Coordinates of C-alpha atoms in Angstrom, one line a residue:
M1 CA -40.7 -57.4 18.0
A2 CA -37.8 -57.3 20.4
S3 CA -35.5 -58.6 17.7
H4 CA -36.5 -55.6 15.6
R5 CA -35.9 -53.0 18.3
K6 CA -32.4 -54.2 19.2
P7 CA -30.7 -53.2 16.0
K8 CA -32.5 -49.7 16.1
Q9 CA -31.1 -49.1 19.6
R10 CA -27.6 -50.1 18.5
S11 CA -27.9 -47.8 15.5
L12 CA -28.9 -44.8 17.8
T13 CA -26.1 -45.5 20.2
S14 CA -23.6 -45.7 17.5
S15 CA -24.8 -42.5 15.9
T16 CA -24.7 -40.7 19.3
A17 CA -21.2 -41.9 19.9
R18 CA -20.0 -40.7 16.5
A19 CA -21.6 -37.3 17.1
A20 CA -20.0 -37.0 20.5
A21 CA -16.6 -37.9 19.0
L22 CA -17.0 -35.4 16.2
L23 CA -18.0 -32.7 18.7
A24 CA -14.9 -33.4 20.9
L25 CA -12.6 -33.3 17.9
T26 CA -14.1 -30.0 16.7
S27 CA -13.8 -28.5 20.1
A28 CA -10.2 -29.6 20.4
A29 CA -9.4 -28.2 16.9
S30 CA -11.1 -24.9 17.8
T31 CA -9.1 -24.6 21.0
T32 CA -5.9 -25.3 19.1
L33 CA -6.6 -22.9 16.3
L34 CA -8.2 -20.0 18.2
G35 CA -6.8 -20.2 21.7
G36 CA -3.6 -22.2 21.5
T37 CA -1.4 -19.3 20.4
G38 CA -3.1 -16.9 22.7
H39 CA -2.6 -19.2 25.7
A40 CA 1.1 -19.6 24.8
E41 CA 1.5 -15.9 24.5
N42 CA -0.3 -15.2 27.7
R43 CA 2.3 -17.4 29.5
L44 CA 5.2 -15.3 28.1
T45 CA 7.1 -13.2 30.7
P46 CA 7.3 -9.4 30.1
A47 CA 10.9 -9.9 28.9
Q48 CA 9.8 -12.5 26.4
V49 CA 7.0 -10.2 25.2
R50 CA 9.5 -7.4 24.8
A51 CA 11.8 -9.7 22.7
K52 CA 8.9 -10.8 20.5
I53 CA 7.7 -7.3 20.0
D54 CA 11.2 -6.1 19.2
G55 CA 11.5 -8.9 16.7
Y56 CA 8.2 -8.1 15.0
Q57 CA 9.1 -4.4 14.8
R58 CA 12.6 -5.1 13.5
E59 CA 11.1 -7.3 10.8
A60 CA 8.5 -4.6 10.0
E61 CA 11.4 -2.1 9.7
E62 CA 13.3 -4.3 7.3
A63 CA 10.1 -4.7 5.2
T64 CA 9.7 -0.9 5.4
E65 CA 13.1 -0.3 3.9
R66 CA 12.2 -2.8 1.1
Y67 CA 9.0 -1.0 0.6
N68 CA 10.8 2.3 0.4
G69 CA 13.2 0.9 -2.2
A70 CA 10.4 -0.5 -4.3
K71 CA 8.4 2.7 -4.1
E72 CA 11.5 4.8 -5.1
K73 CA 12.0 2.5 -8.1
A74 CA 8.3 2.9 -9.0
D75 CA 8.5 6.7 -8.7
K76 CA 11.5 6.9 -11.0
A77 CA 10.0 4.4 -13.5
G78 CA 6.8 6.5 -13.5
E79 CA 8.7 9.7 -14.1
A80 CA 10.8 8.1 -16.9
L81 CA 7.7 6.7 -18.5
E82 CA 6.0 10.1 -18.6
A83 CA 9.1 11.6 -20.1
L84 CA 9.3 8.9 -22.8
R85 CA 5.6 9.3 -23.6
D86 CA 6.1 13.1 -24.0
Q87 CA 9.1 12.4 -26.2
A88 CA 7.1 9.9 -28.3
A89 CA 4.3 12.5 -28.7
R90 CA 6.8 15.1 -29.9
R91 CA 8.5 12.7 -32.3
T92 CA 5.1 11.6 -33.7
T93 CA 4.3 15.3 -34.4
R94 CA 7.6 15.8 -36.2
L95 CA 7.1 12.6 -38.2
N96 CA 3.6 13.7 -39.3
T97 CA 5.0 17.1 -40.3
A98 CA 7.7 15.5 -42.4
R99 CA 5.1 13.1 -44.0
N100 CA 2.8 16.0 -44.8
A101 CA 5.7 18.0 -46.4
L102 CA 6.5 15.0 -48.5
G103 CA 2.9 14.6 -49.5
A104 CA 2.6 18.2 -50.4
F105 CA 5.7 17.9 -52.5
A106 CA 4.4 14.8 -54.3
T107 CA 1.1 16.6 -54.9
A108 CA 2.8 19.6 -56.5
Q109 CA 4.7 17.3 -58.8
Y110 CA 1.6 15.5 -59.8
R111 CA -0.2 18.7 -60.6
S112 CA 2.7 19.9 -62.7
G113 CA 2.1 17.1 -65.2
T114 CA 3.5 13.7 -66.1
I115 CA 6.3 14.8 -68.3
A116 CA 9.7 14.2 -66.7
P117 CA 11.3 17.5 -65.5
A118 CA 14.4 16.9 -67.8
L119 CA 12.2 16.5 -70.9
Q120 CA 10.2 19.6 -69.9
L121 CA 13.4 21.6 -69.6
A122 CA 14.8 20.2 -72.8
L123 CA 11.8 21.5 -74.8
S124 CA 12.3 25.0 -73.4
S125 CA 13.0 27.7 -76.1
S126 CA 15.3 29.7 -73.8
P127 CA 18.7 28.3 -72.7
D128 CA 18.7 30.6 -69.7
Q129 CA 15.3 29.4 -68.6
Y130 CA 16.4 25.8 -69.1
L131 CA 19.4 26.2 -66.8
Q132 CA 17.3 28.0 -64.2
R133 CA 14.7 25.3 -64.2
A134 CA 17.3 22.6 -64.1
S135 CA 18.8 24.1 -60.9
L136 CA 15.3 24.2 -59.3
A137 CA 14.6 20.6 -60.2
E138 CA 17.9 19.4 -58.7
R139 CA 17.2 21.3 -55.5
A140 CA 13.7 19.9 -55.4
G141 CA 15.0 16.3 -55.9
S142 CA 17.5 16.9 -53.1
R143 CA 14.7 18.2 -50.8
Q144 CA 12.6 15.2 -51.5
A145 CA 15.5 12.9 -50.7
V146 CA 16.1 14.7 -47.4
L147 CA 12.4 14.5 -46.4
I148 CA 12.4 10.7 -47.1
A149 CA 15.6 10.2 -45.1
A150 CA 14.2 12.3 -42.2
I151 CA 11.0 10.2 -42.2
G152 CA 13.0 7.0 -41.9
R153 CA 15.0 8.4 -39.0
Q154 CA 11.9 9.6 -37.2
E155 CA 10.2 6.3 -37.6
R156 CA 13.2 4.3 -36.3
K157 CA 13.6 6.7 -33.3
L158 CA 9.9 6.6 -32.5
R159 CA 9.9 2.8 -32.4
Q160 CA 12.9 2.9 -30.1
V161 CA 11.2 5.4 -27.7
R162 CA 8.0 3.3 -27.7
G163 CA 10.1 0.2 -26.9
E164 CA 11.8 2.0 -24.0
A165 CA 8.4 3.2 -22.7
A166 CA 7.1 -0.4 -22.7
D167 CA 10.1 -1.5 -20.7
R168 CA 9.6 1.3 -18.2
L169 CA 5.9 0.4 -17.9
A170 CA 6.8 -3.2 -17.1
A171 CA 9.4 -2.0 -14.5
L172 CA 6.8 0.3 -13.0
R173 CA 4.2 -2.5 -12.6
A174 CA 6.8 -4.8 -11.1
S175 CA 7.9 -2.2 -8.6
R176 CA 4.3 -1.4 -7.6
T177 CA 3.6 -5.1 -7.0
A178 CA 6.7 -5.4 -4.9
A179 CA 5.8 -2.3 -2.9
A180 CA 2.3 -3.6 -2.2
H181 CA 3.8 -6.9 -1.0
H182 CA 6.2 -5.2 1.4
K183 CA 3.4 -2.9 2.6
R184 CA 1.3 -6.0 3.5
T185 CA 4.3 -7.5 5.3
V186 CA 4.8 -4.3 7.4
Q187 CA 1.2 -4.1 8.3
R188 CA 1.1 -7.8 9.3
K189 CA 4.2 -7.5 11.5
L190 CA 3.0 -4.4 13.3
A191 CA -0.4 -6.0 13.8
A192 CA 1.3 -9.0 15.5
A193 CA 3.2 -6.7 17.8
D194 CA 0.0 -4.8 18.7
R195 CA -1.8 -8.1 19.5
L196 CA 1.0 -8.9 21.9
L197 CA 0.8 -5.5 23.6
D198 CA -3.0 -5.9 23.9
R199 CA -2.5 -9.0 26.0
L200 CA -0.5 -7.1 28.7
T201 CA -1.9 -5.3 31.7
L202 CA -1.4 -1.6 32.1
E203 CA 1.3 -2.3 34.7
Q204 CA 3.1 -4.7 32.4
R205 CA 3.0 -2.2 29.5
Q206 CA 4.5 0.5 31.7
R207 CA 7.3 -1.9 32.8
L208 CA 7.9 -2.8 29.1
T209 CA 8.1 0.8 28.1
A210 CA 10.6 1.4 31.0
A211 CA 12.7 -1.5 29.9
R212 CA 12.8 -0.3 26.4
G213 CA 13.3 3.4 27.5
G214 CA 16.4 5.3 28.3
D215 CA 16.0 7.4 25.1
E216 CA 15.5 11.1 25.3
T217 CA 12.8 13.0 23.4
G218 CA 14.1 16.5 24.3
A219 CA 17.1 18.5 23.3
A220 CA 18.4 19.4 26.8
D221 CA 22.0 19.0 25.9
V222 CA 24.1 21.7 24.1
L223 CA 24.6 20.9 20.4
A224 CA 28.0 19.4 19.8
P225 CA 30.4 21.7 17.9
V226 CA 29.9 21.2 14.2
A227 CA 30.0 23.4 11.1
G228 CA 29.0 23.5 7.4
R229 CA 26.4 21.2 5.9
A230 CA 26.7 18.7 8.7
A231 CA 25.6 21.4 11.1
R232 CA 22.4 22.0 9.1
A233 CA 21.6 18.3 9.0
V234 CA 22.1 17.9 12.7
S235 CA 20.0 21.1 13.4
Y236 CA 17.2 19.6 11.3
A237 CA 17.3 16.4 13.3
Y238 CA 17.1 18.3 16.6
A239 CA 14.1 20.1 15.3
A240 CA 12.4 16.8 14.5
L241 CA 12.7 15.5 18.1
G242 CA 9.3 14.3 19.4
K243 CA 7.7 13.8 15.9
P244 CA 6.1 10.4 15.4
Y245 CA 7.5 7.4 13.7
V246 CA 5.5 6.9 10.5
W247 CA 6.6 4.1 8.2
G248 CA 7.4 5.2 4.7
A249 CA 7.4 8.9 5.7
T250 CA 10.1 11.5 5.0
G251 CA 8.5 14.4 7.0
P252 CA 7.8 17.0 7.9
H253 CA 5.1 15.6 10.2
G254 CA 6.6 12.1 10.7
Y255 CA 9.5 9.9 9.7
D256 CA 10.8 6.4 9.4
C257 CA 14.5 5.9 10.2
S258 CA 15.9 6.5 6.7
G259 CA 13.2 9.1 5.9
L260 CA 14.6 11.2 8.8
T261 CA 18.2 11.0 7.7
Q262 CA 17.3 11.7 4.1
A263 CA 15.2 14.8 5.1
A264 CA 18.0 16.1 7.5
W265 CA 20.6 16.0 4.8
R266 CA 18.2 17.3 2.1
A267 CA 17.8 20.4 4.4
A268 CA 21.6 20.7 4.1
G269 CA 21.5 20.6 0.3
V270 CA 22.7 17.0 0.0
S271 CA 20.5 14.4 -1.8
L272 CA 20.6 10.9 -0.2
P273 CA 19.1 7.7 -1.5
R274 CA 15.9 6.6 0.2
T275 CA 16.8 3.3 1.9
T276 CA 19.2 2.3 4.7
Y277 CA 21.0 -0.2 2.4
T278 CA 21.7 2.5 -0.2
Q279 CA 22.4 5.3 2.2
I280 CA 25.3 3.3 3.7
N281 CA 27.0 3.6 0.3
A282 CA 26.4 7.4 0.1
G283 CA 29.5 9.4 0.8
R284 CA 32.6 8.0 2.5
R285 CA 32.6 5.1 4.9
V286 CA 34.0 5.9 8.3
T287 CA 34.9 3.7 11.3
R288 CA 33.2 3.9 14.7
D289 CA 36.1 5.7 16.2
Q290 CA 36.1 8.3 13.4
L291 CA 32.5 9.4 13.9
A292 CA 31.6 13.1 13.7
P293 CA 28.3 14.9 14.0
G294 CA 26.2 14.5 10.8
D295 CA 27.5 11.0 10.0
L296 CA 25.0 8.3 9.3
V297 CA 25.2 5.3 11.7
F298 CA 23.7 1.9 10.7
F299 CA 22.7 -1.0 12.8
Y300 CA 21.9 -4.8 12.5
S301 CA 23.4 -7.3 10.1
G302 CA 20.9 -6.4 7.4
V303 CA 21.6 -2.7 7.7
S304 CA 17.9 -2.2 8.5
H305 CA 18.2 0.9 10.8
V306 CA 19.9 4.2 10.6
G307 CA 20.4 7.3 12.8
L308 CA 22.1 10.7 12.6
Y309 CA 25.2 10.9 14.8
I310 CA 25.3 14.1 16.9
G311 CA 28.5 13.5 19.0
G312 CA 29.2 12.1 22.4
G313 CA 28.4 8.6 21.4
R314 CA 24.8 9.5 20.7
M315 CA 22.5 9.9 17.7
I316 CA 19.0 11.1 16.8
H317 CA 16.8 8.5 15.1
A318 CA 13.2 7.5 14.4
P319 CA 13.3 4.2 16.5
R320 CA 10.1 2.3 15.8
P321 CA 6.3 2.6 15.6
G322 CA 4.9 4.2 18.7
A323 CA 8.2 5.8 19.7
P324 CA 8.9 9.4 18.5
V325 CA 12.1 10.8 17.1
R326 CA 14.6 10.8 19.9
M327 CA 18.2 10.8 21.0
A328 CA 19.8 7.5 21.9
S329 CA 23.2 5.9 22.5
V330 CA 24.9 4.4 19.4
A331 CA 25.7 1.5 21.7
D332 CA 22.0 0.6 22.2
M333 CA 22.0 -1.5 19.0
P334 CA 24.3 -3.8 17.1
F335 CA 26.6 -1.4 15.1
A336 CA 26.8 -2.2 11.3
G337 CA 28.8 0.7 9.9
A338 CA 28.8 4.5 9.2
A339 CA 29.0 6.8 6.3
R340 CA 29.8 10.5 5.9
P341 CA 27.7 12.2 3.2
A342 CA 29.6 14.5 0.8

């Protein structure tokens, strides 16, 4: 009997050991997956947290500009598609009208009999009547030829318009897909920044805000001397001070960086493209020492941020999520270039 119990005890011990080992491995994996990143982030200094948050928000802003570009393409493709569909509908109506006219003409010929017009006229007893009918037949033949040619042209043009509409529809779908991808990227980066902020104490958050501060939300200074359209653009930017940063927005209740500059110059009667990387090519490029109020100033190597220069080395810009439209020094960020809208 003892010889039978021994293997059973060894089997139980072995099973328990395997279960314990599996539990230990599962616990270690859970700690790594769920808590590892959090522990690492908890050990970051406020300066490191600031750097990571700035990085996430800069990446979010880059994705925002790509989203803006894709959405602009989608909007234009959608407008063009609707115009082409309207054009196709009008051409279809004209084609059907021409076909109906040709059908009516053929019906009239059929009802007049099967004798050829020339033979009918030849049998006429009156020479005057013969000549008159000959002229009418010639004109009728010419009209028929014109109708047939018109139908051919309408059919070719309708096929062309429908082909263009199909291309626009494909472009619209591609742009919408790209916009949705960039939107998800923005949301993911901003969520990562928010998770970092949530790990900070109130005191640490206040220190972080102070470290990132120095910008002004009010318009305490006198507006730098400026005239013309630039004055209207700058005035609009001043009126936007304190409004929230809202990614993808062009006002009037919130803005992203390029949305603010576009809205400011639109108020001055100038149409700017939607994104930072297209706005930098709007108007004339100027160097940093040539800056004048109203100029667009761009930052970072990817030209992912823009502000409106107001003079005195400062600008008004929509800085980042959680920070309202404010004034700041042009020297606060890596300068990438400037442009003066026409």
